Short mmCIF file of N, CA and C and ligand atoms in Angstrom, two decimals:
data_model
loop_
_atom_site.label_atom_id
_atom_site.label_comp_id
_atom_site.label_asym_id
_atom_site.label_seq_id
_atom_site.Cartn_x
_atom_site.Cartn_y
_atom_site.Cartn_z
N UNK A 1 12.12 -9.97 7.36
CA UNK A 1 11.65 -8.93 6.45
C UNK A 1 10.11 -8.87 6.44
N UNK A 2 9.60 -7.66 6.45
CA UNK A 2 8.15 -7.48 6.35
C UNK A 2 7.86 -6.70 5.08
N UNK A 3 6.96 -7.21 4.26
CA UNK A 3 6.60 -6.51 3.03
C UNK A 3 5.13 -6.12 3.13
N UNK A 4 4.87 -4.83 2.96
CA UNK A 4 3.50 -4.31 3.04
C UNK A 4 3.00 -3.96 1.65
N UNK A 5 1.88 -4.53 1.26
CA UNK A 5 1.27 -4.15 -0.02
C UNK A 5 0.20 -3.11 0.26
N UNK A 6 0.28 -1.99 -0.45
CA UNK A 6 -0.68 -0.92 -0.23
C UNK A 6 -1.29 -0.52 -1.57
N UNK A 7 -2.40 0.20 -1.52
CA UNK A 7 -3.05 0.66 -2.75
C UNK A 7 -4.56 0.62 -2.61
N UNK A 8 -5.21 1.18 -3.61
CA UNK A 8 -6.67 1.33 -3.58
C UNK A 8 -7.37 -0.03 -3.56
N UNK A 9 -8.62 -0.03 -3.11
CA UNK A 9 -9.45 -1.25 -3.21
C UNK A 9 -9.40 -1.71 -4.67
N UNK A 10 -9.29 -3.00 -4.88
CA UNK A 10 -9.33 -3.53 -6.24
C UNK A 10 -7.98 -3.49 -6.96
N UNK A 11 -6.92 -3.06 -6.27
CA UNK A 11 -5.62 -3.01 -6.96
C UNK A 11 -4.93 -4.38 -6.95
N UNK A 12 -5.48 -5.33 -6.22
CA UNK A 12 -4.95 -6.70 -6.27
C UNK A 12 -4.03 -7.05 -5.10
N UNK A 13 -4.11 -6.29 -4.02
CA UNK A 13 -3.18 -6.49 -2.90
C UNK A 13 -3.25 -7.92 -2.34
N UNK A 14 -4.45 -8.42 -2.16
CA UNK A 14 -4.57 -9.76 -1.54
C UNK A 14 -4.10 -10.86 -2.50
N UNK A 15 -4.50 -10.77 -3.76
CA UNK A 15 -4.11 -11.81 -4.73
C UNK A 15 -2.60 -11.82 -4.93
N UNK A 16 -2.03 -10.63 -5.13
CA UNK A 16 -0.58 -10.55 -5.32
C UNK A 16 0.13 -10.98 -4.03
N UNK A 17 -0.43 -10.60 -2.90
CA UNK A 17 0.19 -10.93 -1.61
C UNK A 17 0.33 -12.43 -1.41
N UNK A 18 -0.70 -13.18 -1.78
CA UNK A 18 -0.64 -14.65 -1.63
C UNK A 18 0.48 -15.20 -2.51
N UNK A 19 0.57 -14.73 -3.75
CA UNK A 19 1.61 -15.22 -4.67
C UNK A 19 3.00 -14.83 -4.18
N UNK A 20 3.11 -13.59 -3.71
CA UNK A 20 4.42 -13.10 -3.25
C UNK A 20 4.89 -13.91 -2.04
N UNK A 21 3.99 -14.13 -1.10
CA UNK A 21 4.35 -14.89 0.11
C UNK A 21 4.76 -16.31 -0.29
N UNK A 22 4.05 -16.88 -1.26
CA UNK A 22 4.35 -18.23 -1.71
C UNK A 22 5.75 -18.29 -2.34
N UNK A 23 6.05 -17.33 -3.21
CA UNK A 23 7.36 -17.31 -3.87
C UNK A 23 8.49 -17.19 -2.83
N UNK A 24 8.27 -16.33 -1.85
CA UNK A 24 9.35 -16.06 -0.88
C UNK A 24 9.37 -17.04 0.29
N UNK A 25 8.31 -17.83 0.42
CA UNK A 25 8.21 -18.73 1.58
C UNK A 25 7.93 -17.96 2.86
N UNK A 26 7.28 -16.81 2.74
CA UNK A 26 6.93 -15.99 3.91
C UNK A 26 5.50 -16.30 4.34
N UNK A 27 5.19 -15.95 5.57
CA UNK A 27 3.79 -16.01 6.03
C UNK A 27 2.99 -14.90 5.33
N UNK A 28 1.72 -15.18 5.03
CA UNK A 28 0.87 -14.14 4.43
C UNK A 28 -0.20 -13.71 5.44
N UNK A 29 -0.34 -12.41 5.61
CA UNK A 29 -1.40 -11.88 6.49
C UNK A 29 -2.23 -10.87 5.71
N UNK A 30 -3.54 -11.11 5.67
CA UNK A 30 -4.46 -10.13 5.08
C UNK A 30 -5.02 -9.33 6.26
N UNK A 31 -4.70 -8.05 6.31
CA UNK A 31 -5.05 -7.26 7.51
C UNK A 31 -6.56 -7.27 7.78
N UNK A 32 -7.37 -7.11 6.72
CA UNK A 32 -8.83 -7.12 6.92
C UNK A 32 -9.32 -8.46 7.48
N UNK A 33 -8.77 -9.55 6.91
CA UNK A 33 -9.20 -10.87 7.39
C UNK A 33 -8.77 -11.08 8.85
N UNK A 34 -7.58 -10.59 9.17
CA UNK A 34 -7.09 -10.72 10.55
C UNK A 34 -8.01 -9.97 11.51
N UNK A 35 -8.43 -8.76 11.10
CA UNK A 35 -9.35 -7.97 11.93
C UNK A 35 -10.68 -8.71 12.10
N UNK A 36 -11.17 -9.28 11.01
CA UNK A 36 -12.46 -9.98 11.05
C UNK A 36 -12.40 -11.17 12.01
N UNK A 37 -11.28 -11.92 11.93
CA UNK A 37 -11.16 -13.10 12.80
C UNK A 37 -11.02 -12.69 14.25
N UNK A 38 -10.21 -11.67 14.48
CA UNK A 38 -9.95 -11.24 15.86
C UNK A 38 -11.21 -10.72 16.53
N UNK A 39 -12.01 -9.98 15.78
CA UNK A 39 -13.21 -9.36 16.36
C UNK A 39 -14.47 -10.19 16.13
N UNK A 40 -14.28 -11.28 15.37
CA UNK A 40 -15.41 -12.15 15.05
C UNK A 40 -16.56 -11.37 14.42
N UNK A 41 -16.21 -10.43 13.58
CA UNK A 41 -17.18 -9.56 12.91
C UNK A 41 -16.64 -9.26 11.51
N UNK A 42 -17.51 -9.19 10.51
CA UNK A 42 -17.03 -8.82 9.17
C UNK A 42 -16.72 -7.32 9.14
N UNK A 43 -15.87 -6.92 8.20
CA UNK A 43 -15.55 -5.48 8.04
C UNK A 43 -16.86 -4.71 7.79
N UNK A 44 -17.71 -5.33 6.98
CA UNK A 44 -19.03 -4.75 6.68
C UNK A 44 -19.78 -4.40 7.96
N UNK A 45 -19.82 -5.39 8.88
CA UNK A 45 -20.56 -5.18 10.14
C UNK A 45 -19.88 -4.18 11.06
N UNK A 46 -18.55 -4.18 11.05
CA UNK A 46 -17.83 -3.20 11.89
C UNK A 46 -18.20 -1.78 11.42
N UNK A 47 -18.18 -1.56 10.11
CA UNK A 47 -18.55 -0.24 9.57
C UNK A 47 -19.99 0.09 9.94
N UNK A 48 -20.86 -0.91 9.76
CA UNK A 48 -22.30 -0.69 9.93
C UNK A 48 -22.66 -0.38 11.39
N UNK A 49 -22.05 -1.16 12.31
CA UNK A 49 -22.49 -1.03 13.71
C UNK A 49 -21.64 -0.04 14.51
N UNK A 50 -20.36 0.11 14.14
CA UNK A 50 -19.47 0.96 14.96
C UNK A 50 -18.94 2.17 14.21
N UNK A 51 -19.06 2.17 12.88
CA UNK A 51 -18.65 3.34 12.11
C UNK A 51 -17.20 3.29 11.64
N UNK A 52 -16.90 4.18 10.69
CA UNK A 52 -15.56 4.17 10.08
C UNK A 52 -14.47 4.59 11.06
N UNK A 53 -14.73 5.58 11.92
CA UNK A 53 -13.67 6.05 12.83
C UNK A 53 -13.19 4.91 13.74
N UNK A 54 -14.16 4.13 14.22
CA UNK A 54 -13.81 2.98 15.06
C UNK A 54 -12.97 1.99 14.26
N UNK A 55 -13.41 1.72 13.01
CA UNK A 55 -12.66 0.78 12.16
C UNK A 55 -11.22 1.25 11.99
N UNK A 56 -11.03 2.56 11.75
CA UNK A 56 -9.67 3.08 11.52
C UNK A 56 -8.79 2.90 12.76
N UNK A 57 -9.41 3.02 13.93
CA UNK A 57 -8.66 2.84 15.17
C UNK A 57 -8.23 1.36 15.31
N UNK A 58 -9.18 0.48 15.05
CA UNK A 58 -8.90 -0.95 15.13
C UNK A 58 -7.83 -1.34 14.09
N UNK A 59 -7.94 -0.74 12.91
CA UNK A 59 -7.00 -1.04 11.82
C UNK A 59 -5.58 -0.64 12.24
N UNK A 60 -5.46 0.52 12.85
CA UNK A 60 -4.15 1.00 13.32
C UNK A 60 -3.58 0.09 14.41
N UNK A 61 -4.42 -0.28 15.37
CA UNK A 61 -3.97 -1.16 16.46
C UNK A 61 -3.55 -2.52 15.90
N UNK A 62 -4.33 -3.02 14.95
CA UNK A 62 -4.05 -4.35 14.42
C UNK A 62 -2.77 -4.35 13.58
N UNK A 63 -2.57 -3.26 12.83
CA UNK A 63 -1.33 -3.15 12.05
C UNK A 63 -0.13 -3.25 13.00
N UNK A 64 -0.20 -2.55 14.12
CA UNK A 64 0.92 -2.58 15.07
C UNK A 64 1.07 -3.97 15.68
N UNK A 65 -0.06 -4.60 15.95
CA UNK A 65 -0.02 -5.94 16.53
C UNK A 65 0.68 -6.92 15.57
N UNK A 66 0.26 -6.93 14.31
CA UNK A 66 0.86 -7.91 13.39
C UNK A 66 2.33 -7.59 13.11
N UNK A 67 2.69 -6.32 13.20
CA UNK A 67 4.09 -5.94 12.99
C UNK A 67 4.98 -6.46 14.11
N UNK A 68 4.39 -6.76 15.25
CA UNK A 68 5.22 -7.24 16.36
C UNK A 68 5.45 -8.75 16.25
N UNK A 69 4.82 -9.41 15.29
CA UNK A 69 5.04 -10.85 15.13
C UNK A 69 6.48 -11.11 14.67
N UNK A 70 7.02 -12.23 15.13
CA UNK A 70 8.36 -12.64 14.71
C UNK A 70 8.31 -13.16 13.27
N UNK A 71 9.42 -13.09 12.60
CA UNK A 71 9.55 -13.76 11.31
C UNK A 71 9.23 -12.88 10.11
N UNK A 72 9.39 -13.50 8.94
CA UNK A 72 9.16 -12.79 7.67
C UNK A 72 7.70 -12.89 7.28
N UNK A 73 7.13 -11.82 6.78
CA UNK A 73 5.78 -11.95 6.23
C UNK A 73 5.43 -10.89 5.21
N UNK A 74 4.39 -11.21 4.45
CA UNK A 74 3.80 -10.27 3.49
C UNK A 74 2.46 -9.89 4.07
N UNK A 75 2.19 -8.58 4.17
CA UNK A 75 0.88 -8.13 4.67
C UNK A 75 0.15 -7.40 3.56
N UNK A 76 -1.07 -7.81 3.25
CA UNK A 76 -1.85 -6.96 2.36
C UNK A 76 -2.72 -6.08 3.26
N UNK A 77 -2.53 -4.77 3.12
CA UNK A 77 -3.27 -3.83 3.96
C UNK A 77 -4.62 -3.56 3.30
N UNK A 78 -5.48 -2.84 3.99
CA UNK A 78 -6.74 -2.39 3.38
C UNK A 78 -6.47 -1.13 2.56
N UNK A 79 -7.39 -0.79 1.68
CA UNK A 79 -7.18 0.36 0.80
C UNK A 79 -6.97 1.67 1.54
N UNK A 80 -7.52 1.78 2.75
CA UNK A 80 -7.39 3.04 3.48
C UNK A 80 -6.29 3.02 4.54
N UNK A 81 -5.71 1.84 4.79
CA UNK A 81 -4.75 1.71 5.89
C UNK A 81 -3.64 2.78 5.84
N UNK A 82 -3.09 2.98 4.64
CA UNK A 82 -1.95 3.91 4.49
C UNK A 82 -2.32 5.36 4.80
N UNK A 83 -3.62 5.66 4.80
CA UNK A 83 -4.05 7.07 4.78
C UNK A 83 -4.54 7.58 6.15
N UNK A 84 -4.43 6.77 7.18
CA UNK A 84 -4.90 7.17 8.52
C UNK A 84 -3.79 6.90 9.54
N UNK A 85 -3.82 7.68 10.64
CA UNK A 85 -2.92 7.48 11.79
C UNK A 85 -1.43 7.37 11.43
N UNK A 86 -0.99 8.05 10.38
CA UNK A 86 0.44 7.93 9.97
C UNK A 86 0.88 6.49 9.73
N UNK A 87 -0.07 5.64 9.36
CA UNK A 87 0.28 4.22 9.18
C UNK A 87 1.33 4.03 8.09
N UNK A 88 1.31 4.89 7.07
CA UNK A 88 2.30 4.71 5.99
C UNK A 88 3.71 4.92 6.52
N UNK A 89 3.88 5.91 7.40
CA UNK A 89 5.23 6.14 7.96
C UNK A 89 5.64 4.96 8.85
N UNK A 90 4.67 4.46 9.59
CA UNK A 90 4.92 3.29 10.44
C UNK A 90 5.37 2.09 9.59
N UNK A 91 4.66 1.86 8.49
CA UNK A 91 5.00 0.72 7.63
C UNK A 91 6.38 0.94 7.00
N UNK A 92 6.64 2.18 6.57
CA UNK A 92 7.95 2.46 5.97
C UNK A 92 9.09 2.21 6.96
N UNK A 93 8.83 2.45 8.23
CA UNK A 93 9.89 2.24 9.24
C UNK A 93 10.06 0.76 9.56
N UNK A 94 9.02 -0.02 9.33
CA UNK A 94 9.04 -1.42 9.77
C UNK A 94 9.28 -2.44 8.67
N UNK A 95 9.46 -1.99 7.45
CA UNK A 95 9.68 -2.96 6.38
C UNK A 95 9.69 -2.30 5.02
N UNK A 96 9.37 -3.08 3.99
CA UNK A 96 9.34 -2.56 2.62
C UNK A 96 7.88 -2.35 2.22
N UNK A 97 7.59 -1.16 1.72
CA UNK A 97 6.22 -0.87 1.29
C UNK A 97 6.15 -0.90 -0.25
N UNK A 98 5.10 -1.49 -0.76
CA UNK A 98 4.92 -1.60 -2.21
C UNK A 98 3.53 -1.09 -2.57
N UNK A 99 3.49 -0.08 -3.41
CA UNK A 99 2.20 0.47 -3.88
C UNK A 99 1.83 -0.21 -5.20
N UNK A 100 0.69 -0.90 -5.20
CA UNK A 100 0.16 -1.47 -6.44
C UNK A 100 -0.71 -0.39 -7.09
N UNK A 101 -0.13 0.27 -8.06
CA UNK A 101 -0.80 1.41 -8.68
C UNK A 101 -1.66 0.92 -9.86
N UNK A 102 -2.93 1.33 -9.86
CA UNK A 102 -3.81 0.91 -10.97
C UNK A 102 -4.59 2.12 -11.47
N UNK A 103 -4.91 2.08 -12.76
CA UNK A 103 -5.69 3.15 -13.40
C UNK A 103 -7.13 3.12 -12.87
N UNK A 104 -7.77 4.29 -12.94
CA UNK A 104 -9.18 4.38 -12.50
C UNK A 104 -10.04 3.35 -13.26
N UNK A 105 -9.84 3.25 -14.57
CA UNK A 105 -10.68 2.33 -15.37
C UNK A 105 -10.52 0.89 -14.89
N UNK A 106 -9.30 0.51 -14.55
CA UNK A 106 -9.05 -0.85 -14.05
C UNK A 106 -9.80 -1.06 -12.74
N UNK A 107 -9.69 -0.07 -11.86
CA UNK A 107 -10.33 -0.19 -10.54
C UNK A 107 -11.85 -0.27 -10.69
N UNK A 108 -12.40 0.59 -11.56
CA UNK A 108 -13.86 0.57 -11.74
C UNK A 108 -14.29 -0.81 -12.23
N UNK A 109 -13.61 -1.34 -13.23
CA UNK A 109 -14.08 -2.62 -13.78
C UNK A 109 -13.95 -3.74 -12.75
N UNK A 110 -12.95 -3.69 -11.90
CA UNK A 110 -12.83 -4.73 -10.87
C UNK A 110 -13.85 -4.52 -9.74
N UNK A 111 -14.03 -3.27 -9.35
CA UNK A 111 -14.85 -3.01 -8.15
C UNK A 111 -16.35 -3.11 -8.43
N UNK A 112 -16.73 -2.91 -9.68
CA UNK A 112 -18.15 -3.01 -10.01
C UNK A 112 -18.64 -4.43 -9.71
N UNK A 113 -17.72 -5.39 -9.80
CA UNK A 113 -18.05 -6.80 -9.54
C UNK A 113 -18.06 -7.13 -8.04
N UNK A 114 -17.32 -6.37 -7.25
CA UNK A 114 -17.12 -6.80 -5.87
C UNK A 114 -17.49 -5.74 -4.84
N UNK A 115 -18.34 -4.79 -5.23
CA UNK A 115 -18.62 -3.68 -4.30
C UNK A 115 -19.52 -4.09 -3.13
N UNK A 116 -20.22 -5.20 -3.28
CA UNK A 116 -21.11 -5.71 -2.23
C UNK A 116 -20.38 -5.88 -0.89
N UNK A 117 -19.13 -6.37 -0.96
CA UNK A 117 -18.38 -6.63 0.27
C UNK A 117 -17.65 -5.41 0.80
N UNK A 118 -17.77 -4.30 0.11
CA UNK A 118 -16.98 -3.13 0.50
C UNK A 118 -17.89 -1.99 0.92
N UNK A 119 -17.95 -1.74 2.24
CA UNK A 119 -18.91 -0.78 2.77
C UNK A 119 -18.81 0.61 2.16
N UNK A 120 -17.60 1.02 1.76
CA UNK A 120 -17.47 2.38 1.22
C UNK A 120 -18.08 2.50 -0.18
N UNK A 121 -18.40 1.37 -0.79
CA UNK A 121 -18.90 1.41 -2.17
C UNK A 121 -20.38 1.05 -2.29
N UNK A 122 -21.00 0.76 -1.17
CA UNK A 122 -22.40 0.33 -1.19
C UNK A 122 -23.30 1.31 -1.93
N UNK A 123 -24.18 0.73 -2.72
CA UNK A 123 -25.26 1.51 -3.32
C UNK A 123 -24.83 2.44 -4.44
N UNK A 124 -23.57 2.36 -4.86
CA UNK A 124 -23.12 3.27 -5.92
C UNK A 124 -23.36 2.67 -7.30
N UNK A 125 -23.86 3.51 -8.22
CA UNK A 125 -23.98 3.07 -9.61
C UNK A 125 -22.56 3.08 -10.20
N UNK A 126 -22.43 2.55 -11.42
CA UNK A 126 -21.10 2.50 -12.04
C UNK A 126 -20.54 3.92 -12.19
N UNK A 127 -21.41 4.84 -12.54
CA UNK A 127 -20.97 6.23 -12.72
C UNK A 127 -20.52 6.85 -11.38
N UNK A 128 -21.30 6.59 -10.34
CA UNK A 128 -20.94 7.11 -9.01
C UNK A 128 -19.63 6.48 -8.52
N UNK A 129 -19.48 5.20 -8.85
CA UNK A 129 -18.26 4.49 -8.46
C UNK A 129 -17.05 5.13 -9.13
N UNK A 130 -17.20 5.43 -10.42
CA UNK A 130 -16.15 6.09 -11.18
C UNK A 130 -15.77 7.43 -10.53
N UNK A 131 -16.77 8.24 -10.20
CA UNK A 131 -16.50 9.57 -9.61
C UNK A 131 -15.86 9.42 -8.23
N UNK A 132 -16.36 8.44 -7.47
CA UNK A 132 -15.83 8.20 -6.12
C UNK A 132 -14.34 7.83 -6.21
N UNK A 133 -14.01 6.92 -7.13
CA UNK A 133 -12.63 6.46 -7.24
C UNK A 133 -11.72 7.62 -7.66
N UNK A 134 -12.17 8.43 -8.62
CA UNK A 134 -11.35 9.58 -9.06
C UNK A 134 -11.07 10.49 -7.86
N UNK A 135 -12.11 10.80 -7.10
CA UNK A 135 -11.98 11.75 -5.99
C UNK A 135 -11.11 11.17 -4.85
N UNK A 136 -11.42 9.94 -4.46
CA UNK A 136 -10.72 9.38 -3.29
C UNK A 136 -9.27 9.01 -3.64
N UNK A 137 -9.07 8.52 -4.86
CA UNK A 137 -7.69 8.19 -5.27
C UNK A 137 -6.84 9.46 -5.26
N UNK A 138 -7.44 10.56 -5.69
CA UNK A 138 -6.72 11.82 -5.70
C UNK A 138 -6.32 12.24 -4.27
N UNK A 139 -7.22 12.01 -3.32
CA UNK A 139 -6.91 12.34 -1.91
C UNK A 139 -5.85 11.40 -1.32
N UNK A 140 -5.90 10.14 -1.76
CA UNK A 140 -5.05 9.12 -1.13
C UNK A 140 -3.67 8.99 -1.76
N UNK A 141 -3.55 9.49 -3.01
CA UNK A 141 -2.30 9.31 -3.76
C UNK A 141 -1.06 9.73 -2.99
N UNK A 142 -1.18 10.85 -2.27
CA UNK A 142 0.01 11.37 -1.56
C UNK A 142 0.50 10.38 -0.49
N UNK A 143 -0.41 9.58 0.05
CA UNK A 143 0.01 8.57 1.01
C UNK A 143 0.60 7.36 0.28
N UNK A 144 -0.12 6.88 -0.72
CA UNK A 144 0.34 5.70 -1.47
C UNK A 144 1.74 5.95 -2.07
N UNK A 145 1.94 7.18 -2.54
CA UNK A 145 3.20 7.46 -3.24
C UNK A 145 4.40 7.59 -2.29
N UNK A 146 4.14 7.45 -0.99
CA UNK A 146 5.27 7.40 -0.05
C UNK A 146 5.89 5.99 -0.01
N UNK A 147 5.30 5.06 -0.74
CA UNK A 147 5.83 3.68 -0.74
C UNK A 147 7.23 3.66 -1.32
N UNK A 148 8.01 2.70 -0.86
CA UNK A 148 9.39 2.59 -1.35
C UNK A 148 9.46 2.01 -2.76
N UNK A 149 8.46 1.19 -3.10
CA UNK A 149 8.43 0.58 -4.43
C UNK A 149 7.04 0.83 -5.02
N UNK A 150 7.00 1.22 -6.30
CA UNK A 150 5.70 1.42 -6.95
C UNK A 150 5.64 0.49 -8.17
N UNK A 151 4.58 -0.29 -8.25
CA UNK A 151 4.45 -1.27 -9.33
C UNK A 151 3.13 -1.03 -10.05
N UNK A 152 3.15 -1.04 -11.38
CA UNK A 152 1.89 -0.89 -12.12
C UNK A 152 1.14 -2.20 -12.11
N UNK A 153 -0.12 -2.12 -11.70
CA UNK A 153 -0.88 -3.35 -11.45
C UNK A 153 -2.06 -3.52 -12.41
N UNK A 154 -1.97 -2.88 -13.59
CA UNK A 154 -3.12 -2.94 -14.50
C UNK A 154 -3.16 -4.20 -15.35
N UNK A 155 -2.01 -4.52 -15.94
CA UNK A 155 -2.05 -5.55 -16.99
C UNK A 155 -1.40 -6.87 -16.55
N UNK A 156 -0.25 -6.77 -15.90
CA UNK A 156 0.50 -7.99 -15.56
C UNK A 156 -0.32 -8.91 -14.65
N UNK A 157 -0.04 -10.21 -14.72
CA UNK A 157 -0.75 -11.17 -13.85
C UNK A 157 -0.23 -11.01 -12.41
N UNK A 158 -1.01 -11.46 -11.43
CA UNK A 158 -0.57 -11.36 -10.04
C UNK A 158 0.82 -12.00 -9.83
N UNK A 159 1.07 -13.15 -10.48
CA UNK A 159 2.36 -13.82 -10.30
C UNK A 159 3.49 -12.98 -10.89
N UNK A 160 3.24 -12.37 -12.07
CA UNK A 160 4.28 -11.52 -12.66
C UNK A 160 4.54 -10.29 -11.78
N UNK A 161 3.47 -9.74 -11.22
CA UNK A 161 3.65 -8.58 -10.33
C UNK A 161 4.47 -9.01 -9.11
N UNK A 162 4.15 -10.19 -8.58
CA UNK A 162 4.89 -10.69 -7.42
C UNK A 162 6.38 -10.85 -7.76
N UNK A 163 6.65 -11.37 -8.96
CA UNK A 163 8.06 -11.54 -9.38
C UNK A 163 8.76 -10.19 -9.50
N UNK A 164 8.03 -9.21 -10.03
CA UNK A 164 8.59 -7.85 -10.15
C UNK A 164 8.97 -7.29 -8.77
N UNK A 165 8.09 -7.56 -7.81
CA UNK A 165 8.34 -7.06 -6.45
C UNK A 165 9.58 -7.74 -5.86
N UNK A 166 9.70 -9.04 -6.10
CA UNK A 166 10.87 -9.77 -5.59
C UNK A 166 12.15 -9.13 -6.13
N UNK A 167 12.17 -8.82 -7.44
CA UNK A 167 13.38 -8.20 -8.02
C UNK A 167 13.60 -6.81 -7.45
N UNK A 168 12.52 -6.02 -7.38
CA UNK A 168 12.67 -4.63 -6.95
C UNK A 168 13.07 -4.54 -5.48
N UNK A 169 12.56 -5.46 -4.68
CA UNK A 169 12.82 -5.38 -3.23
C UNK A 169 14.15 -6.05 -2.87
N UNK A 170 14.69 -6.80 -3.85
CA UNK A 170 15.97 -7.46 -3.62
C UNK A 170 15.92 -8.39 -2.40
N UNK A 171 14.85 -9.19 -2.32
CA UNK A 171 14.72 -10.11 -1.17
C UNK A 171 14.91 -11.56 -1.64
C1 S3P B 1 -11.17 0.22 2.62
C2 S3P B 1 -10.71 -0.88 1.93
C3 S3P B 1 -11.05 -2.25 2.29
C4 S3P B 1 -11.37 -2.36 3.78
C5 S3P B 1 -12.42 -1.35 4.16
C6 S3P B 1 -12.00 0.08 3.84
C7 S3P B 1 -10.78 1.58 2.15
O1 S3P B 1 -9.95 -3.12 1.97
O2 S3P B 1 -10.23 -2.19 4.57
O3 S3P B 1 -13.59 -1.69 3.48
O4 S3P B 1 -10.89 2.54 2.94
O5 S3P B 1 -10.32 1.71 1.00
P1 S3P B 1 -9.60 -3.60 0.45
O6 S3P B 1 -8.68 -2.56 -0.13
O7 S3P B 1 -8.88 -4.89 0.67
O8 S3P B 1 -10.87 -3.74 -0.28
#
């Protein structure tokens, strides 16, 4: 079984993914970290030196590569993975997709702390971050909402969210 966690930056995909993989005894793969290790470059540097289009191509290739691995695993995708190259349809065909849905206010408060590592958020004030999230979430929602399972990720702890996913996915 392959479980894909999808959703906006700051929705908790990586934290929940680690807990979920632990509960199920599955391997955990963070797609961004896998890309960084494979290319020996940070996501930040890939964006900076090669641009977003290149990153999206690499992201699509890497998603397919990790999907070909044997065994059970939980993958936390990047916030944009679902929205390019029909990746959401690919993930839906290859396993169970889970959208960690979070309110704009939750995302703003989390991302204001961690925007340094996220190239799409560089240099934004809190107000600009808020407007960016409203606009981009609105564009991306149609992809995220193709997930087979949708879980609210605002209040519950990562472990509780992981438990909810275990029940909903029936794994
Ligand atoms: C991106 C999200 C990031 C990373 C890249 C682009 C996006 O992943 O893949 O910076 O387009 O939303 P996280 O969602 O893990 O921050």
